[in-house]
Amino acid sequence: MKKLLMVTLSAGLLLGVFSCKEKNPLLTDYNTPFNVPPFEKIKVEHYEPAFIEAMKQQKQTIDKIVNSADEATFENTIEALEYSGSLLSEVIGAFYPLTSANTNPEMQELAQKFAPMLSSHSDDISLNPELFKRVKAVYEIKDELDLNPEQQMLLKKVYNGFVKGGANLPEDKQARFREINEALSLLAVKFGDNVLAEINNFQMVIDNEADLAGLHESDKQAAAEVAKEAGLEGKWVFTLQNPSWIPFLQYAENRELREKLFRAYFMKGNNGNDNDNKEIIKQVVPLRLERAQLLGYPTHSNYILEDNMAKNPETVNGFLASLWEPALKRAKVEAYDMQSMIKKEGGEFTLQPWDWWFYAEKVRKEKYDLDQNMLKPYFSLEAVKKGIFLLTQKLYGLQFEKLTDIPVYHPDVVAYEVKEADGSHIGILYMDFYPRESKISGAWMTEFRGQRVAHDGTFIPPVITIVTNFTRPTADKPALLSLDEAQTFFHEFGHALHGLLAKSTYPRLAGTNVSRDFVELPSQIMENWCNDPEFLSMYAFHYQTGEAIPNELIEKMKASGTFNQGFATTEFLAAAILDMAYHTLENVDMTDVNAFEKGAMDKIGLIDEIIPRYRSTYFQHIFSGDYSSGYYSYIWSGQLDADAFEAFKETGDIFHPETAKRFRTLLQKGGTEDPAKLYRDFRGAEPNPEALLRQRGLL
């Protein structure tokens, strides 16, 4: 959850706010269908006065809480604080999703300007001694209060938030705490901007069709269209967007060009230019450590993990270590198979990271007679979308109605009203599928408005968005997804369901506002249905003939289901271990980021043929996102999702109504209860860790 972040306002600036208030769409009633943001009316110049006014209003509410003559109670202090930032949440929801999905230089400049403002605003709240005094007074009598479980959880999180926000620090240390928070907020924005610039600044232009040997026609056509858009008609352009570089690494026979493209990918932010991120990392890591130690934690990881299911870095590192040996062992076998393929074809070179994708496809073809491009015709974007809609209808009775009269922030965006089986409104879902220069790479779910119950008791439904970078349609073909892209769609839709089905009272407990190592369970469990043989036959239809995916292909998919899992698990674990290596440092004297990364990878014995899924200088999850000391959470949740899907399979019905009902309850409760308890309530037992190893074929 984004921190509700206060700024000292000059009288002149305040006058400017009030004078434009009536004209600013962010400060008036939206008057849009389902009260979604009026994207077509919002201009860049509207954001700053809206943020200032929203922070001002929250400060006024905080002042009322602090200056109340009444004794502190749950209602007049904890609840009042929780609802104090409603307008600010609206403005944040209308701004920050677009800084990732549809940004521009003006938006990037504003994000850098707002970062210290919002950090200061957040600190003004969490470091307010009189406010903390009231919060603490309520917390100390919590056992005497007649609070329901959700209220108990809110009180616990509010109190702990103040403590971890520096409320118990002496004044001199609070001042330093503020400085650190402000600096980190700016560095995070700059890190992400640098990665986006590196992606947008690179093009591999090919003018000789012979250099495209091995690529499928759809990939060539996509590259030709990118070239045409760039004013290079008659050529082919490959970029660092996933739908471009991944097929090239998988199928292009020109090894020199594969190396060129992959080097550009893994050197992002590491080129000694204006977009280099090494100096940012050298600032971020010690600042995070200093902040943690100010609060009495030995490391940043201890500070972060206290609130997660894992609780401490020892548990995380032990968990990662338990997976590393079987994953690396399998990866070494896979590397041997590929080196054997190179030798078989007469190659005299040693397998390198830019060869892995290419030879993995060759080995897959030889072992299973399966080429990933054989699957694409059955995974058109429309077929996968219909499949997901069908799945959620079978599990939860949901309906999706496409909307054409609702504001969108870009022409590519589509919107749906999500309804219950009886037609009652659940929420709004935006989906934004294709790459563009204004969008960062990757895929994610976020919200323009989270579900909550307003202070007056009104239920506020969610407005959720999924953003991806899928393969675009071409002139003669719809968007045909790779299996990996299809799995990504299912994954992000799981996050969306977590937000859409939320039924919490308080915003900070709703939907995806759960511990980092629990939040991936709702997303990752969806990937199990994506590949399930029974469900594949219900949604994977050929985009031209309409025929269902043949059983022969399904059997090949099933047989190869754990193929290359040594590589996939090893490259992931390497990144998770790198994250923990940075954030378990108790002293920082980092003069060389590349040397630190190499040392961390040498320590665990990462083989030369594999690099971490994210190298340091483009590891946005941990240096510009919320996943520092938390990247492990994907595979931690993996043990949960593997075990949870087995709960369905054990019934003999992968759509089992009662099991689906229990899982929906887990989704609805968000962060209102301890995640371990939520899982036990669903499963009736602790998760079985062997389920993950079985799922990946690593037992």
Coordinates of N, CA, C and O in Angstrom, one line a residue, residues 232-316:
L232 N 11.6 3.5 -40.0 CA 12.6 2.6 -40.6 C 12.0 1.5 -41.5 O 12.3 0.4 -41.4
E233 N 11.0 1.9 -42.3 CA 10.3 1.0 -43.1 C 11.3 0.2 -44.0 O 12.2 0.7 -44.5
G234 N 11.0 -1.1 -44.1 CA 11.8 -2.0 -44.9 C 12.9 -2.7 -44.0 O 13.6 -3.5 -44.5
K235 N 12.9 -2.3 -42.7 CA 13.9 -2.9 -41.8 C 13.2 -3.6 -40.7 O 11.9 -3.7 -40.7
W236 N 13.9 -4.2 -39.8 CA 13.3 -4.8 -38.6 C 14.0 -4.3 -37.3 O 15.2 -4.1 -37.3
V237 N 13.2 -4.0 -36.3 CA 13.7 -3.4 -35.1 C 13.3 -4.3 -33.9 O 12.1 -4.7 -33.8
F238 N 14.3 -4.6 -33.1 CA 14.1 -5.4 -31.9 C 14.5 -4.5 -30.7 O 15.4 -3.8 -30.7
T239 N 13.7 -4.6 -29.7 CA 13.8 -3.7 -28.5 C 14.0 -4.6 -27.2 O 14.0 -5.8 -27.3
L240 N 14.0 -3.9 -26.1 CA 14.2 -4.5 -24.8 C 12.8 -4.8 -24.2 O 12.8 -5.2 -23.0
Q241 N 11.8 -4.7 -24.9 CA 10.4 -5.1 -24.4 C 10.4 -6.6 -24.5 O 10.8 -7.2 -25.5
N242 N 9.8 -7.2 -23.5 CA 9.7 -8.7 -23.5 C 9.2 -9.4 -24.8 O 9.8 -10.4 -25.2
P243 N 8.1 -8.9 -25.4 CA 7.6 -9.5 -26.6 C 8.6 -9.4 -27.8 O 8.4 -10.1 -28.8
S244 N 9.6 -8.6 -27.6 CA 10.6 -8.4 -28.7 C 11.8 -9.3 -28.5 O 12.3 -10.1 -29.3
W245 N 12.5 -9.0 -27.3 CA 13.8 -9.7 -27.1 C 13.6 -11.2 -26.8 O 14.5 -12.0 -27.2
I246 N 12.6 -11.6 -26.1 CA 12.5 -13.0 -25.8 C 12.4 -13.9 -27.0 O 13.1 -14.9 -27.1
P247 N 11.5 -13.7 -28.0 CA 11.4 -14.5 -29.2 C 12.8 -14.5 -29.9 O 13.2 -15.6 -30.5
F248 N 13.4 -13.4 -29.9 CA 14.7 -13.3 -30.6 C 15.7 -14.2 -30.0 O 16.5 -15.0 -30.6
L249 N 15.8 -14.2 -28.6 CA 16.7 -15.1 -27.9 C 16.3 -16.6 -28.1 O 17.2 -17.4 -28.1
Q250 N 15.0 -16.8 -28.2 CA 14.6 -18.2 -28.4 C 14.9 -18.8 -29.7 O 15.2 -20.0 -29.8
Y251 N 14.8 -18.0 -30.8 CA 14.7 -18.6 -32.1 C 15.7 -18.1 -33.1 O 16.0 -18.7 -34.1
A252 N 16.3 -16.9 -32.9 CA 17.2 -16.3 -33.9 C 18.5 -17.2 -34.0 O 19.2 -17.4 -33.0
E253 N 18.9 -17.6 -35.2 CA 20.1 -18.4 -35.3 C 21.4 -17.6 -35.3 O 22.5 -18.2 -35.0
N254 N 21.3 -16.3 -35.5 CA 22.5 -15.4 -35.5 C 23.0 -15.2 -34.0 O 22.4 -14.4 -33.3
R255 N 24.0 -16.0 -33.6 CA 24.4 -16.0 -32.2 C 25.0 -14.6 -31.8 O 24.8 -14.2 -30.7
E256 N 25.7 -14.0 -32.8 CA 26.3 -12.7 -32.5 C 25.2 -11.6 -32.1 O 25.3 -10.8 -31.2
L257 N 24.1 -11.7 -32.9 CA 23.0 -10.7 -32.6 C 22.3 -11.1 -31.3 O 21.8 -10.2 -30.6
R258 N 22.2 -12.4 -31.0 CA 21.5 -12.8 -29.8 C 22.4 -12.2 -28.6 O 21.8 -11.7 -27.6
E259 N 23.7 -12.3 -28.7 CA 24.5 -11.8 -27.7 C 24.3 -10.3 -27.5 O 24.2 -9.7 -26.4
K260 N 24.3 -9.6 -28.7 CA 24.2 -8.1 -28.7 C 22.9 -7.7 -28.0 O 22.9 -6.8 -27.1
L261 N 21.8 -8.4 -28.3 CA 20.5 -8.0 -27.7 C 20.4 -8.4 -26.2 O 20.0 -7.6 -25.4
F262 N 21.0 -9.5 -25.9 CA 20.9 -9.9 -24.5 C 21.8 -9.1 -23.6 O 21.5 -8.7 -22.5
R263 N 23.0 -8.7 -24.1 CA 23.8 -7.8 -23.4 C 23.2 -6.5 -23.1 O 23.3 -5.9 -22.0
A264 N 22.5 -6.0 -24.1 CA 21.7 -4.7 -23.9 C 20.7 -4.9 -22.8 O 20.5 -4.0 -22.0
Y265 N 20.1 -6.1 -22.8 CA 19.1 -6.3 -21.8 C 19.7 -6.4 -20.4 O 19.3 -5.7 -19.4
F266 N 20.8 -7.2 -20.2 CA 21.3 -7.3 -18.8 C 22.3 -6.3 -18.4 O 22.7 -6.3 -17.3
M267 N 22.5 -5.3 -19.3 CA 23.4 -4.2 -18.9 C 22.5 -2.9 -18.7 O 23.1 -1.8 -18.5
K268 N 21.2 -3.0 -18.6 CA 20.4 -1.8 -18.4 C 20.8 -1.2 -17.1 O 21.0 -1.8 -16.0
G269 N 21.0 0.1 -17.1 CA 21.4 0.9 -15.9 C 22.8 0.6 -15.5 O 23.2 1.0 -14.4
N270 N 23.6 0.0 -16.3 CA 25.0 -0.3 -16.0 C 26.0 0.0 -17.1 O 26.9 -0.7 -17.4
N271 N 25.7 1.2 -17.7 CA 26.5 1.5 -18.9 C 27.3 2.8 -18.7 O 27.9 3.3 -19.7
G272 N 27.4 3.3 -17.5 CA 28.3 4.5 -17.3 C 27.7 5.7 -17.9 O 28.5 6.7 -18.1
N273 N 26.5 5.8 -18.2 CA 25.9 7.0 -18.8 C 25.0 7.7 -17.8 O 25.0 7.4 -16.6
D274 N 24.2 8.6 -18.3 CA 23.3 9.4 -17.4 C 22.2 8.5 -16.8 O 21.6 9.0 -15.8
N275 N 22.0 7.3 -17.3 CA 20.9 6.5 -16.8 C 21.5 5.3 -15.9 O 20.8 4.4 -15.6
D276 N 22.8 5.5 -15.6 CA 23.4 4.4 -14.8 C 22.9 4.4 -13.3 O 22.7 5.5 -12.7
N277 N 22.6 3.2 -12.8 CA 21.9 3.1 -11.5 C 22.9 2.7 -10.4 O 22.5 2.5 -9.3
K278 N 24.2 2.5 -10.7 CA 25.1 2.0 -9.7 C 25.2 2.9 -8.5 O 25.2 2.5 -7.3
E279 N 25.4 4.2 -8.8 CA 25.5 5.2 -7.7 C 24.3 5.3 -6.9 O 24.3 5.5 -5.7
I280 N 23.1 5.1 -7.5 CA 21.8 5.1 -6.7 C 21.8 3.9 -5.8 O 21.5 4.1 -4.6
I281 N 22.2 2.8 -6.2 CA 22.3 1.6 -5.3 C 23.2 1.8 -4.2 O 22.9 1.5 -3.0
K282 N 24.4 2.4 -4.5 CA 25.4 2.7 -3.4 C 24.9 3.7 -2.4 O 25.4 3.8 -1.3
Q283 N 23.8 4.5 -2.7 CA 23.2 5.4 -1.8 C 22.0 4.7 -1.0 O 21.9 4.9 0.2
V284 N 21.2 3.9 -1.8 CA 20.0 3.3 -1.2 C 20.4 2.3 -0.1 O 19.8 2.3 1.0
V285 N 21.3 1.4 -0.4 CA 21.6 0.3 0.6 C 22.0 0.9 1.9 O 21.4 0.5 3.0
P286 N 23.0 1.8 2.0 CA 23.4 2.3 3.3 C 22.3 3.1 4.0 O 22.2 3.1 5.2
L287 N 21.5 3.9 3.2 CA 20.4 4.7 3.8 C 19.4 3.7 4.4 O 18.8 4.0 5.5
R288 N 19.0 2.7 3.7 CA 18.0 1.7 4.3 C 18.6 1.1 5.6 O 17.9 0.9 6.6
L289 N 19.9 0.7 5.6 CA 20.5 0.2 6.8 C 20.5 1.2 7.9 O 20.1 0.8 9.1
E290 N 20.8 2.4 7.6 CA 20.9 3.4 8.7 C 19.5 3.6 9.3 O 19.3 3.7 10.5
R291 N 18.5 3.7 8.4 CA 17.1 3.8 9.0 C 16.7 2.7 9.9 O 16.1 2.9 10.9
A292 N 17.0 1.5 9.4 CA 16.7 0.3 10.2 C 17.4 0.3 11.6 O 16.8 0.0 12.6
Q293 N 18.7 0.7 11.6 CA 19.4 0.7 12.8 C 19.0 1.9 13.7 O 19.1 1.7 14.9
L294 N 18.5 3.0 13.2 CA 18.0 4.0 14.0 C 16.8 3.5 14.8 O 16.6 3.9 16.0
L295 N 16.1 2.5 14.2 CA 14.9 2.0 14.9 C 15.3 0.7 15.7 O 14.4 0.1 16.3
G296 N 16.5 0.4 15.8 CA 16.9 -0.7 16.6 C 17.0 -2.1 16.0 O 17.2 -3.1 16.6
Y297 N 16.9 -2.1 14.6 CA 17.0 -3.4 13.9 C 18.4 -3.5 13.4 O 19.1 -2.6 13.0
P298 N 19.0 -4.8 13.4 CA 20.3 -4.9 12.9 C 20.5 -4.7 11.4 O 21.5 -4.3 10.9
T299 N 19.4 -5.1 10.7 CA 19.5 -4.9 9.2 C 18.2 -4.4 8.7 O 17.1 -4.5 9.3
H300 N 18.2 -4.0 7.4 CA 17.0 -3.6 6.7 C 16.0 -4.8 6.6 O 14.8 -4.6 6.7
S301 N 16.6 -6.0 6.4 CA 15.7 -7.1 6.3 C 14.9 -7.4 7.5 O 13.8 -7.8 7.5
N302 N 15.6 -7.3 8.7 CA 14.9 -7.5 9.9 C 13.7 -6.5 10.1 O 12.7 -6.8 10.6
Y303 N 14.0 -5.2 9.7 CA 13.0 -4.2 9.7 C 11.8 -4.5 8.8 O 10.6 -4.4 9.3
I304 N 12.0 -5.0 7.6 CA 11.0 -5.3 6.7 C 10.2 -6.6 7.1 O 9.0 -6.7 7.1
L305 N 11.0 -7.7 7.4 CA 10.4 -9.0 7.5 C 9.6 -9.2 8.7 O 8.8 -10.2 8.8
E306 N 9.8 -8.4 9.7 CA 9.0 -8.5 11.0 C 7.5 -8.6 10.7 O 6.8 -9.2 11.4
D307 N 7.0 -7.9 9.6 CA 5.6 -7.8 9.3 C 5.2 -8.9 8.3 O 4.0 -9.0 8.0
N308 N 6.1 -9.7 7.9 CA 5.8 -10.7 6.9 C 5.5 -12.1 7.5 O 5.8 -12.3 8.7
M309 N 5.1 -13.1 6.8 CA 4.9 -14.4 7.3 C 6.2 -15.0 7.7 O 6.3 -15.7 8.8
A310 N 7.3 -14.7 7.0 CA 8.6 -15.3 7.3 C 9.2 -14.8 8.6 O 10.0 -15.4 9.3
K311 N 8.9 -13.5 9.0 CA 9.2 -12.9 10.2 C 10.7 -12.4 10.3 O 11.0 -11.4 11.0
N312 N 11.7 -13.1 9.8 CA 13.1 -12.8 9.9 C 13.9 -13.3 8.8 O 13.5 -14.2 8.1
P313 N 15.1 -12.7 8.6 CA 15.9 -13.1 7.4 C 16.4 -14.5 7.6 O 16.7 -15.2 6.5
E314 N 16.6 -15.0 8.8 CA 17.1 -16.4 8.9 C 16.1 -17.4 8.3 O 16.5 -18.3 7.6
T315 N 14.8 -17.1 8.5 CA 13.8 -18.0 7.9 C 13.8 -17.9 6.4 O 13.7 -19.0 5.7
V316 N 13.9 -16.7 5.9 CA 13.9 -16.5 4.5 C 15.2 -17.2 3.8 O 15.1 -18.0 2.9

